[in-house]
Amino acid sequence: MSDFDYDLFVIGGGSGGVRAARVAASETGARVALAEDDRYGGTCVIRGCVPKKLMVFASEFAEVAEDARAYGWSMDRGDFDWSAFRTRLNGELDRLEGVYRSLLKNAGVTTYDARAVIRDTHTVELSTGESLTAKHILVATGGRPVRPDIPNADLGIVSDDIFHLPELPKSILIIGGGYIACEFACILNGMGVEVTQYYRGAQVLRGFDEEARGLISDAMKERGIALHTGTDIVEMRCATDDDLSGKSDGAISMGTPMHEIAGDAPQGENRDGPIWVKATNGQSGVFDAVFFATGRSPNTVDMGLEEVGVKLGRKGEIVVDEYSQTAIPSIYAIGDVTDRVNLTPVAIREGMAFVETVFRGNPTPVDHELIPSAVFTQPEFGTVGLSEEQAAEQEAVEIYSTSFRPMQSAFAGRSDRVMMKLVVSKESRKVLGCHIVAPNAGEMIQLAGIAVKMGATKEDFDRTVAVHPTMSEEIVTMRKATRTA
Ligand code: NDP
C-alpha cells in the first residue's frame, strides 16, 4: 500500500487530463483523482473545437439555402436566430459535460470541483483547503486566449466570450490571422455579421502552405470579409458621439451600440458601447465588437510550478521531455500547457503515452510527426506534412497541384475554387505534404494522412483508382508535376 493518497493526481479536466485519468484508473487499476475548477471537457468541449464546429455548421446554411434554389428547390433563406441556436448549443455543451463527468465516475476517478496548486513534488492543495498527496502529478491545465498589450484591450472579446454573446454584433473587427481569427471571420460572416479582419503580416495562416493560404484568403474576401493584411490595431476606446455620427476620421463601419445588447455579457468589463479603433494604416473606424484572436498562453500562472522546481519556457509553457516528464520526476505535463502541438487529439495521445510510460512500465515517447489537421475556414483547409516552402528548403521537390471549380457549387453558379496539392520528394518519391482546400477537407485529410504517415510515394497515389465523380479523385489523377522547387 502506497503512502500517498493517490497514485495519480491530474490537474485539469480537459481532453488530455480526462483521458489520462480515465485510462490510468480503468485500465491499470491506479487510484486516480482529478481537479477541475471550471467545466469538465476543457477548451475543446466547452469553449473551443466543439462549439466552434457547431457554429461552422450553423453559418454554412445561408449558402446551402441559396444553392438549393439553383438545384430546383423553392426555398427562402430566412434569418439566422442566434438566440435559438445558442440555447441548443448550451444544451449540447451541458450534455457533453455530463458525459465527461460520467466517464470519470465510471472509471473510478475521484473528482474535485476545485482549483489545485502544487505545494511540493507530491502534494497538491485545493481551493477548498484540502491537501492531497500523489505518487505522480499530471498537469493538464491547457491555455487561455491572450489580448495584445495595448490600452483598453479589455474592451475587446476573446474566443471564450463568443459563445456567450447575448446577441450577435452587427459589425466586428477581428484581430489576428491564425486559426481562430480566420475560422471566426468565416463563421460570423456566414451568420450575417459585417466582418473586418486586421492581420499584421503579409498573408493569413502563417506557417501553412503558401498556395493554400492565398486561396483561402481570396475566398474569404470573395465571401465579403474585409481582410486587411499588413494592418494592426494601435488604439482603441469607447466610441464618442462624434465617432458615431461619422465626424471622426475615416469611420469604416457602425452597427448596433453594444450597450443596447450587452446584458450580462462576460466580455471586457469596461465596455458599454461601440468601440472606436485606430489602425496602423492611419484609418479609424467604429465596430460593435473587437475580437482578439491573437494567440493563446499556457495556464501556468500561480500554480506553484516554479516554486517546486518545474521549469517553464519563454511563453510560460511547462518544459517536458519526450515522455512528458518535467524537470521534477514525479510531475508530468501534457496538452496545450506544454505548447508542443496545441491540438486536442495530440493532448489525448500525450495522455495515453503518459499512462503507458508511467503506469504500464512501457516508456512511450509521443510521436509528433506528420499530424494531419484542419482549419475550419470556408472553404475548409486540410493539411498534413510539409508545405511546399518547408519541403523545398529541405530537398528538391516536385509539386503536383490543381485548382478547379467543384461540380456542386459551380452548378449553383458559385465561383468557389478548391485546391488539391501534393509535395513530393524528387529523390525518395515520398509524399512529404498533402494540402487540400475544399468543402470537407478536414474529412479528406484524415484519410490522406494515413497514406502520408505510412510513407506513401507519389506512385502509390497514382496506382490508386479514382473515386468518380468526387473532388478528392484529383489527388490520385495528377499525372504531371506543376513545377519543381
Ligand atoms: P495563432 O498563434 O494561430 O494565431 C495568432 C495570430 O495573432 C497570428 O496571426 C499572430 O500574428 C497574431 N498576433 C499575435 N500577437 C499579436 C499582437 N500582439 N498583435 C496583433 N496580432 C497578433 O493563435 P490562435 O489564437 O488562432 O490559435 C491558438 C492555437 O489553437 C493554434 O495554434 C492551434 O494550435 C489551436 N487551434 C486549432 C484549431 C484547429 O485545429 N482547427 C482551431 C483553433 C485553434 P503572427 O502570425 O504575425 O504571429
Coordinates of C-alpha atoms and ligand atoms in Angstrom, one line a residue:
M1 CA 0.0 0.0 0.0
S2 CA 1.4 3.3 -1.1
D3 CA 2.0 6.2 1.4
F4 CA 0.2 8.6 -0.9
D5 CA -3.5 9.4 -1.1
Y6 CA -3.5 8.7 -4.8
D7 CA -1.2 7.1 -7.4
L8 CA -2.1 9.9 -9.8
F9 CA -3.4 13.4 -9.3
V10 CA -4.5 15.1 -12.5
I11 CA -4.9 18.9 -12.6
G12 CA -7.3 19.9 -15.4
G13 CA -10.4 18.2 -16.8
G14 CA -9.9 18.9 -20.5
S15 CA -9.3 16.3 -23.3
G16 CA -5.8 15.3 -22.2
G17 CA -6.4 15.2 -18.5
V18 CA -9.6 13.3 -18.6
R19 CA -8.2 10.7 -21.0
A20 CA -5.1 10.1 -18.9
A21 CA -7.1 9.9 -15.6
R22 CA -9.7 7.6 -17.1
V23 CA -7.3 5.2 -18.7
A24 CA -5.0 5.1 -15.8
A25 CA -7.9 4.3 -13.4
S26 CA -9.9 1.9 -15.5
E27 CA -7.1 0.0 -17.3
T28 CA -4.2 -0.1 -14.9
G29 CA -6.1 0.0 -11.6
A30 CA -4.3 3.1 -10.4
R31 CA -6.0 5.2 -7.7
V32 CA -6.7 8.5 -9.5
A33 CA -8.1 11.9 -8.6
L34 CA -8.7 14.9 -10.9
A35 CA -9.3 18.5 -10.0
E36 CA -11.1 21.0 -12.4
D37 CA -12.1 24.5 -11.3
D38 CA -14.3 25.2 -14.4
R39 CA -16.4 23.0 -16.6
Y40 CA -15.4 19.4 -17.4
G41 CA -14.4 18.9 -21.0
G42 CA -11.9 21.9 -21.1
T43 CA -11.3 24.2 -24.0
C44 CA -12.1 21.7 -26.8
V45 CA -15.6 20.7 -25.5
I46 CA -16.7 23.9 -23.7
R47 CA -15.1 26.8 -25.5
G48 CA -13.2 25.5 -28.5
C49 CA -13.5 22.8 -31.1
V50 CA -17.0 21.5 -30.4
P51 CA -19.0 24.8 -30.1
K52 CA -16.9 26.3 -32.9
K53 CA -17.7 23.4 -35.2
L54 CA -21.4 23.7 -34.4
M55 CA -21.1 27.4 -35.3
V56 CA -19.4 26.4 -38.5
F57 CA -22.3 24.2 -39.4
A58 CA -24.8 26.9 -38.4
S59 CA -23.1 29.5 -40.5
E60 CA -23.0 27.3 -43.6
F61 CA -26.7 27.1 -44.0
A62 CA -27.0 30.5 -45.6
E63 CA -25.2 29.3 -48.7
V64 CA -26.9 25.9 -48.6
A65 CA -30.3 27.6 -48.8
E66 CA -29.1 29.7 -51.8
D67 CA -27.6 26.8 -53.6
A68 CA -30.7 24.7 -53.1
R69 CA -32.7 27.2 -55.2
A70 CA -30.2 26.6 -58.1
Y71 CA -30.9 22.9 -57.7
G72 CA -34.6 23.5 -58.2
W73 CA -35.9 23.8 -54.6
S74 CA -38.2 26.7 -53.7
M75 CA -36.6 27.9 -50.5
D76 CA -36.4 31.1 -48.6
R77 CA -33.1 31.8 -46.9
G78 CA -34.8 33.3 -43.8
D79 CA -32.9 34.8 -41.0
F80 CA -30.4 33.4 -38.5
D81 CA -31.7 33.2 -35.0
W82 CA -28.6 33.4 -32.7
S83 CA -30.6 33.1 -29.5
A84 CA -32.4 29.9 -30.7
F85 CA -29.0 28.4 -31.8
R86 CA -27.3 29.4 -28.6
T87 CA -29.9 27.8 -26.4
R88 CA -29.5 24.5 -28.3
L89 CA -25.7 24.9 -28.2
N90 CA -25.8 25.4 -24.4
G91 CA -27.9 22.3 -24.1
E92 CA -25.4 20.3 -26.1
L93 CA -22.5 21.5 -24.1
D94 CA -24.3 20.6 -20.8
R95 CA -24.9 17.1 -22.2
L96 CA -21.2 16.7 -23.2
E97 CA -20.0 18.0 -19.8
G98 CA -22.3 15.4 -18.2
V99 CA -20.7 12.7 -20.5
Y100 CA -17.2 13.7 -19.4
R101 CA -18.2 13.7 -15.7
S102 CA -19.7 10.2 -16.0
L103 CA -16.7 8.9 -17.9
L104 CA -14.6 9.8 -15.0
K105 CA -17.0 8.5 -12.4
N106 CA -17.5 5.2 -14.2
A107 CA -13.7 4.8 -14.4
G108 CA -13.5 5.2 -10.7
V109 CA -11.7 8.6 -10.7
T110 CA -12.3 10.8 -7.7
T111 CA -13.1 14.3 -8.9
Y112 CA -12.7 17.6 -7.1
D113 CA -14.5 20.7 -8.4
A114 CA -11.7 23.0 -7.2
R115 CA -8.6 24.7 -8.3
A116 CA -5.4 22.8 -7.5
V117 CA -2.0 24.3 -6.7
I118 CA 1.2 22.3 -6.4
R119 CA 2.8 22.6 -2.9
D120 CA 5.6 20.1 -3.2
T121 CA 6.7 17.4 -5.6
H122 CA 4.0 15.0 -4.3
T123 CA 1.4 17.4 -2.8
V124 CA -1.5 19.5 -4.3
E125 CA -3.5 21.9 -2.3
L126 CA -7.1 22.6 -3.4
S127 CA -9.0 25.8 -3.2
T128 CA -11.3 24.0 -0.7
G129 CA -8.4 23.9 1.7
E130 CA -7.7 20.2 1.3
S131 CA -4.2 19.0 0.9
L132 CA -3.7 15.7 -1.0
T133 CA -0.7 13.6 -1.9
A134 CA 0.1 11.6 -5.0
K135 CA 2.9 9.5 -6.3
H136 CA 2.6 11.2 -9.7
I137 CA 1.1 14.6 -10.6
L138 CA -0.1 15.3 -14.1
V139 CA -0.6 18.9 -15.1
A140 CA -3.1 19.3 -18.0
T141 CA -4.3 22.8 -17.4
G142 CA -4.4 23.9 -21.1
G143 CA -4.2 27.5 -22.2
R144 CA -6.2 30.7 -22.5
P145 CA -6.6 33.4 -25.1
V146 CA -4.4 36.5 -24.7
R147 CA -5.1 40.1 -25.6
P148 CA -2.3 42.3 -27.0
D149 CA -0.7 44.8 -24.7
I150 CA -2.5 48.0 -25.8
P151 CA -4.5 50.4 -23.7
N152 CA -8.2 49.4 -23.3
A153 CA -7.6 45.9 -24.7
D154 CA -10.2 44.6 -22.2
L155 CA -12.9 46.4 -24.2
G156 CA -12.4 43.5 -26.7
I157 CA -13.7 40.0 -26.5
V158 CA -11.7 36.7 -26.9
S159 CA -12.8 33.3 -28.3
D160 CA -14.0 32.2 -24.8
D161 CA -16.6 35.0 -24.9
I162 CA -18.0 34.5 -28.4
F163 CA -20.2 31.5 -27.4
H164 CA -21.9 33.6 -24.6
L165 CA -22.8 36.7 -26.6
P166 CA -26.4 37.6 -25.8
E167 CA -26.8 38.8 -29.4
L168 CA -24.5 38.8 -32.4
P169 CA -23.0 42.2 -33.1
K170 CA -23.8 43.8 -36.4
S171 CA -20.2 44.6 -37.1
I172 CA -17.0 43.1 -35.7
L173 CA -13.3 43.7 -36.1
I174 CA -11.2 40.6 -35.7
I175 CA -7.5 41.0 -34.9
G176 CA -5.1 38.2 -35.9
G177 CA -4.5 35.9 -38.8
G178 CA -4.3 32.5 -37.2
Y179 CA -6.7 29.6 -36.9
I180 CA -9.1 31.3 -34.5
A181 CA -9.2 34.6 -36.4
C182 CA -9.8 33.1 -39.8
E183 CA -12.3 30.5 -38.6
F184 CA -14.4 33.0 -36.7
A185 CA -14.2 35.5 -39.6
C186 CA -15.8 32.9 -41.8
I187 CA -18.3 31.8 -39.2
L188 CA -19.5 35.3 -38.3
N189 CA -19.6 36.4 -41.9
G190 CA -21.8 33.4 -42.6
M191 CA -24.1 34.3 -39.8
G192 CA -24.6 37.8 -41.3
V193 CA -22.2 39.8 -39.2
E194 CA -20.2 42.5 -41.1
V195 CA -16.6 41.3 -40.6
T196 CA -13.4 43.3 -40.8
Q197 CA -10.1 41.5 -40.1
Y198 CA -6.7 43.0 -39.4
Y199 CA -3.7 40.9 -39.7
R200 CA -0.2 42.4 -39.1
G201 CA 1.6 40.0 -41.5
A202 CA 1.5 39.8 -45.3
Q203 CA -0.7 36.7 -45.5
V204 CA -3.0 34.9 -43.0
L205 CA -2.4 31.4 -41.6
R206 CA 1.4 31.9 -41.2
G207 CA 3.3 28.6 -41.4
F208 CA 0.9 26.8 -43.7
D209 CA 1.4 26.1 -47.4
E210 CA 1.5 29.5 -49.2
E211 CA -0.6 28.5 -52.2
A212 CA -3.3 27.3 -49.8
R213 CA -3.1 30.5 -47.7
G214 CA -3.6 32.5 -50.9
L215 CA -6.6 30.6 -52.0
I216 CA -8.3 30.8 -48.6
S217 CA -7.7 34.5 -48.2
D218 CA -9.1 35.1 -51.7
A219 CA -12.2 33.0 -50.8
M220 CA -12.6 34.9 -47.5
K221 CA -12.5 38.3 -49.3
E222 CA -14.9 36.9 -52.0
R223 CA -17.4 36.0 -49.4
G224 CA -17.4 39.6 -48.1
I225 CA -14.8 39.6 -45.3
A226 CA -12.9 42.9 -45.3
L227 CA -9.5 41.4 -44.8
H228 CA -6.7 43.9 -44.3
T229 CA -3.2 42.4 -44.2
G230 CA -0.2 44.4 -43.1
T231 CA -2.5 46.1 -40.7
D232 CA -2.8 46.1 -36.9
I233 CA -4.7 47.8 -34.2
V234 CA -2.8 50.6 -32.5
E235 CA -5.5 52.3 -30.4
M236 CA -9.0 51.6 -29.1
R237 CA -11.5 53.2 -26.8
C238 CA -15.3 53.6 -26.3
A239 CA -16.7 55.4 -29.3
T240 CA -17.8 59.0 -28.7
D241 CA -20.9 60.7 -30.2
D242 CA -18.6 62.3 -32.8
D243 CA -17.3 58.9 -33.8
L244 CA -20.8 57.5 -34.1
S245 CA -22.0 60.4 -36.2
G246 CA -19.1 59.7 -38.6
K247 CA -17.4 63.0 -37.8
S248 CA -14.3 61.3 -36.7
D249 CA -11.6 60.4 -39.2
G250 CA -12.4 57.7 -41.8
A251 CA -15.1 55.7 -40.0
I252 CA -15.2 52.2 -41.6
S253 CA -18.3 50.6 -40.0
M254 CA -21.0 51.1 -37.5
G255 CA -23.7 49.0 -36.1
T256 CA -26.0 48.4 -33.1
P257 CA -24.5 50.1 -30.0
M258 CA -23.2 47.3 -27.7
H259 CA -24.8 48.8 -24.6
E260 CA -28.2 48.0 -26.1
I261 CA -27.4 44.4 -26.3
A262 CA -24.7 43.8 -23.7
G263 CA -26.9 42.3 -21.0
D264 CA -24.9 40.0 -18.7
A265 CA -22.2 39.7 -21.3
P266 CA -18.9 38.3 -19.8
Q267 CA -16.7 40.3 -22.2
G268 CA -14.4 43.2 -21.3
E269 CA -15.6 44.8 -18.2
N270 CA -15.2 48.4 -19.3
R271 CA -17.3 48.0 -22.4
D272 CA -20.5 50.0 -22.6
G273 CA -20.9 50.8 -26.3
P274 CA -19.4 50.6 -29.7
I275 CA -15.6 50.7 -29.9
W276 CA -13.5 53.2 -31.8
V277 CA -10.3 51.7 -33.3
K278 CA -7.3 53.2 -35.0
A279 CA -5.2 51.0 -37.3
T280 CA -1.6 51.1 -38.3
N281 CA -2.6 52.3 -41.8
G282 CA -3.9 55.5 -40.2
Q283 CA -7.6 54.7 -40.7
S284 CA -10.0 54.6 -37.8
G285 CA -13.4 53.0 -37.5
V286 CA -16.2 52.1 -35.2
F287 CA -17.2 48.5 -34.5
D288 CA -19.8 46.9 -32.3
A289 CA -17.2 44.4 -31.1
V290 CA -13.5 43.9 -31.3
F291 CA -12.4 40.2 -31.2
F292 CA -8.8 39.5 -30.3
A293 CA -7.6 36.2 -31.8
T294 CA -4.0 37.0 -31.1
G295 CA -2.9 33.7 -29.7
R296 CA -3.1 31.6 -26.5
S297 CA -0.9 31.3 -23.5
P298 CA -0.3 28.2 -21.3
N299 CA -2.1 28.1 -17.9
T300 CA 0.9 28.0 -15.6
V301 CA 0.4 31.2 -13.6
D302 CA 0.2 30.9 -9.7
M303 CA 0.2 27.1 -9.8
G304 CA 3.3 26.7 -7.6
L305 CA 5.2 25.1 -10.5
E306 CA 8.5 27.0 -10.5
E307 CA 8.5 27.0 -6.7
V308 CA 8.8 23.2 -6.7
G309 CA 11.4 23.2 -9.5
V310 CA 9.3 22.6 -12.6
K311 CA 11.0 24.5 -15.5
L312 CA 8.9 26.9 -17.6
G313 CA 9.8 28.1 -21.1
R314 CA 9.7 31.6 -22.6
K315 CA 6.0 31.7 -23.1
G316 CA 5.3 30.2 -19.7
E317 CA 4.9 26.7 -21.0
I318 CA 6.0 23.7 -19.0
V319 CA 9.2 22.2 -20.4
V320 CA 8.9 18.4 -20.7
D321 CA 10.9 15.7 -22.3
E322 CA 9.7 13.2 -25.0
Y323 CA 7.8 11.3 -22.2
S324 CA 6.0 14.4 -21.0
Q325 CA 8.1 14.4 -17.8
T326 CA 9.0 17.8 -16.3
A327 CA 12.3 18.7 -14.5
I328 CA 10.7 17.1 -11.4
P329 CA 10.5 13.4 -11.9
S330 CA 7.1 13.0 -10.1
I331 CA 5.5 15.7 -12.2
Y332 CA 4.4 15.3 -15.8
A333 CA 2.5 17.7 -18.1
I334 CA 0.5 17.2 -21.3
G335 CA -1.5 19.2 -23.8
D336 CA -1.5 22.9 -24.5
V337 CA 0.2 23.8 -21.2
T338 CA 3.3 22.3 -22.7
D339 CA 2.9 24.3 -26.0
R340 CA 4.1 21.5 -28.3
V341 CA 1.4 20.9 -30.9
N342 CA -1.7 22.5 -29.5
L343 CA -4.5 20.2 -30.8
T344 CA -6.9 18.1 -28.8
P345 CA -6.0 14.7 -30.4
V346 CA -2.4 15.4 -29.7
A347 CA -3.2 16.1 -26.0
I348 CA -5.1 12.8 -25.9
R349 CA -2.1 11.0 -27.5
E350 CA 0.2 12.6 -24.9
G351 CA -2.1 11.4 -22.1
M352 CA -2.2 7.9 -23.4
A353 CA 1.6 7.8 -23.8
F354 CA 2.0 9.1 -20.3
V355 CA -0.2 6.2 -18.9
E356 CA 1.7 3.7 -21.0
T357 CA 5.1 5.1 -19.7
V358 CA 4.2 5.6 -16.1
F359 CA 1.6 3.0 -15.3
R360 CA 2.4 0.2 -17.7
G361 CA 6.2 0.5 -17.4
N362 CA 6.5 0.8 -21.2
P363 CA 8.3 4.0 -22.0
T364 CA 6.4 5.5 -24.9
P365 CA 7.6 8.8 -26.5
V366 CA 4.9 10.9 -28.1
D367 CA 5.1 10.9 -31.9
H368 CA 4.6 14.5 -33.1
E369 CA 5.5 13.8 -36.8
L370 CA 3.0 14.1 -39.7
I371 CA 0.0 15.2 -37.7
P372 CA -3.0 15.8 -40.0
S373 CA -5.1 18.8 -39.1
A374 CA -7.8 21.1 -40.4
V375 CA -8.6 24.8 -40.3
F376 CA -12.4 25.2 -40.4
T377 CA -12.5 28.2 -42.7
Q378 CA -14.9 28.4 -45.6
P379 CA -13.6 26.7 -47.7
E380 CA -12.0 24.3 -45.2
F381 CA -8.3 23.5 -45.2
G382 CA -6.9 20.1 -44.5
T383 CA -3.2 19.6 -44.3
V384 CA -0.6 17.0 -43.4
G385 CA 3.2 17.2 -43.6
L386 CA 5.5 19.8 -45.1
S387 CA 4.3 22.9 -47.0
E388 CA 5.9 23.5 -50.4
E389 CA 8.2 26.1 -48.9
Q390 CA 9.3 23.9 -45.9
A391 CA 10.0 20.9 -48.2
A392 CA 11.9 23.0 -50.8
E393 CA 14.2 24.2 -48.0
Q394 CA 15.0 20.6 -47.1
E395 CA 15.4 18.9 -50.5
A396 CA 14.4 19.0 -54.2
V397 CA 10.7 18.5 -54.6
E398 CA 8.1 18.1 -57.3
I399 CA 4.8 19.9 -56.8
Y400 CA 1.5 18.5 -58.1
S401 CA -1.2 21.0 -57.7
T402 CA -4.6 21.6 -59.2
S403 CA -7.2 24.2 -58.5
F404 CA -10.7 24.0 -60.0
R405 CA -14.4 24.8 -59.5
P406 CA -16.1 21.8 -57.9
M407 CA -19.2 20.4 -59.6
Q408 CA -21.6 21.1 -56.7
S409 CA -21.0 24.8 -56.2
A410 CA -20.2 25.5 -59.9
F411 CA -23.7 24.2 -60.8
A412 CA -25.2 26.7 -58.4
G413 CA -23.3 29.5 -60.1
R414 CA -20.6 30.0 -57.5
S415 CA -17.0 30.9 -58.4
D416 CA -15.5 29.0 -55.4
R417 CA -12.3 27.1 -56.2
V418 CA -10.8 24.1 -54.5
M419 CA -7.2 23.0 -54.4
M420 CA -5.5 19.6 -54.2
K421 CA -1.8 19.6 -53.7
L422 CA 1.0 17.0 -53.2
V423 CA 4.5 17.9 -52.3
V424 CA 6.8 15.0 -53.5
S425 CA 10.4 14.3 -52.8
K426 CA 12.3 14.0 -56.0
E427 CA 14.7 11.5 -54.6
S428 CA 12.6 9.2 -52.5
R429 CA 9.3 9.9 -54.3
K430 CA 7.6 10.1 -50.9
V431 CA 4.7 12.4 -50.5
L432 CA 6.1 14.9 -48.0
G433 CA 3.0 17.0 -47.8
C434 CA -0.7 17.0 -48.8
H435 CA -2.8 20.1 -48.7
I436 CA -6.5 20.3 -49.6
V437 CA -8.6 23.4 -49.7
A438 CA -12.2 22.3 -50.3
P439 CA -15.5 21.7 -48.5
N440 CA -15.0 18.9 -46.0
A441 CA -11.2 19.0 -46.5
G442 CA -10.9 18.0 -42.8
E443 CA -12.6 14.7 -43.6
M444 CA -10.4 14.1 -46.6
I445 CA -7.1 14.9 -44.9
Q446 CA -7.8 12.4 -42.1
L447 CA -7.7 9.6 -44.8
A448 CA -4.9 11.1 -46.9
G449 CA -3.0 11.4 -43.6
I450 CA -2.8 7.6 -43.2
A451 CA -1.1 7.2 -46.6
V452 CA 1.3 10.0 -45.9
K453 CA 2.1 8.7 -42.4
M454 CA 2.8 5.2 -44.0
G455 CA 5.3 6.8 -46.2
A456 CA 3.3 6.5 -49.5
T457 CA 5.1 7.6 -52.7
K458 CA 3.6 9.6 -55.5
E459 CA 3.4 6.3 -57.4
D460 CA 1.3 4.7 -54.6
F461 CA -1.1 7.6 -55.0
D462 CA -1.1 7.1 -58.8
R463 CA -1.9 3.5 -58.7
T464 CA -4.9 4.0 -56.5
V465 CA -8.1 4.1 -58.7
A466 CA -10.1 7.4 -58.5
V467 CA -13.5 7.5 -56.9
H468 CA -15.6 9.3 -59.5
P469 CA -17.1 11.8 -59.5
T470 CA -15.6 13.4 -56.4
M471 CA -13.4 16.4 -55.7
S472 CA -10.8 14.2 -54.0
E473 CA -10.2 12.0 -57.0
E474 CA -7.9 14.7 -58.2
I475 CA -5.4 13.6 -55.6
V476 CA -4.7 10.4 -57.5
T477 CA -5.0 11.7 -61.0
M478 CA -2.4 14.5 -61.1
R479 CA 0.0 13.0 -63.7
K480 CA 2.4 15.8 -64.5
A481 CA 4.3 17.9 -62.0
T482 CA 3.1 21.5 -61.9
R483 CA 6.6 22.7 -61.0
T484 CA 9.7 21.7 -59.2
A485 CA 11.1 23.6 -56.2
Ligands
NDP1 P1 -2.3 31.5 -33.5 O1 -1.0 31.5 -32.8 O2 -2.5 30.5 -34.6 O3 -2.5 32.9 -34.2 C1 -2.4 34.1 -33.5 C2 -2.5 35.3 -34.5 O4 -2.5 36.5 -33.8 C3 -1.3 35.3 -35.5 O5 -1.9 35.7 -36.7 C4 -0.4 36.4 -34.9 O6 0.3 37.0 -35.9 C5 -1.4 37.3 -34.3 N1 -0.9 38.1 -33.2 C6 -0.2 37.6 -32.1 N2 0.1 38.6 -31.3 C7 -0.4 39.7 -31.8 C8 -0.4 41.1 -31.4 N3 0.2 41.5 -30.3 N4 -1.0 42.0 -32.2 C9 -1.5 41.6 -33.4 N5 -1.6 40.3 -33.8 C10 -1.0 39.4 -33.0 O7 -3.3 31.5 -32.4 P2 -4.9 31.2 -32.4 O8 -5.4 32.0 -31.2 O9 -5.5 31.5 -33.7 O10 -5.0 29.7 -32.1 C11 -4.2 29.1 -31.0 C12 -3.9 27.7 -31.2 O11 -5.1 27.0 -31.0 C13 -3.5 27.3 -32.6 O12 -2.1 27.5 -32.8 C14 -3.9 25.9 -32.7 O13 -2.9 25.1 -32.3 C15 -5.2 25.8 -31.9 N6 -6.4 25.9 -32.7 C16 -6.6 24.9 -33.6 C17 -7.7 24.9 -34.4 C18 -7.9 23.8 -35.3 O14 -7.3 22.8 -35.3 N7 -8.8 23.9 -36.3 C19 -8.7 25.9 -34.2 C20 -8.4 26.9 -33.3 C21 -7.3 26.9 -32.5 P3 1.7 36.4 -36.5 O15 1.3 35.4 -37.5 O16 2.4 37.6 -37.1 O17 2.5 35.9 -35.3

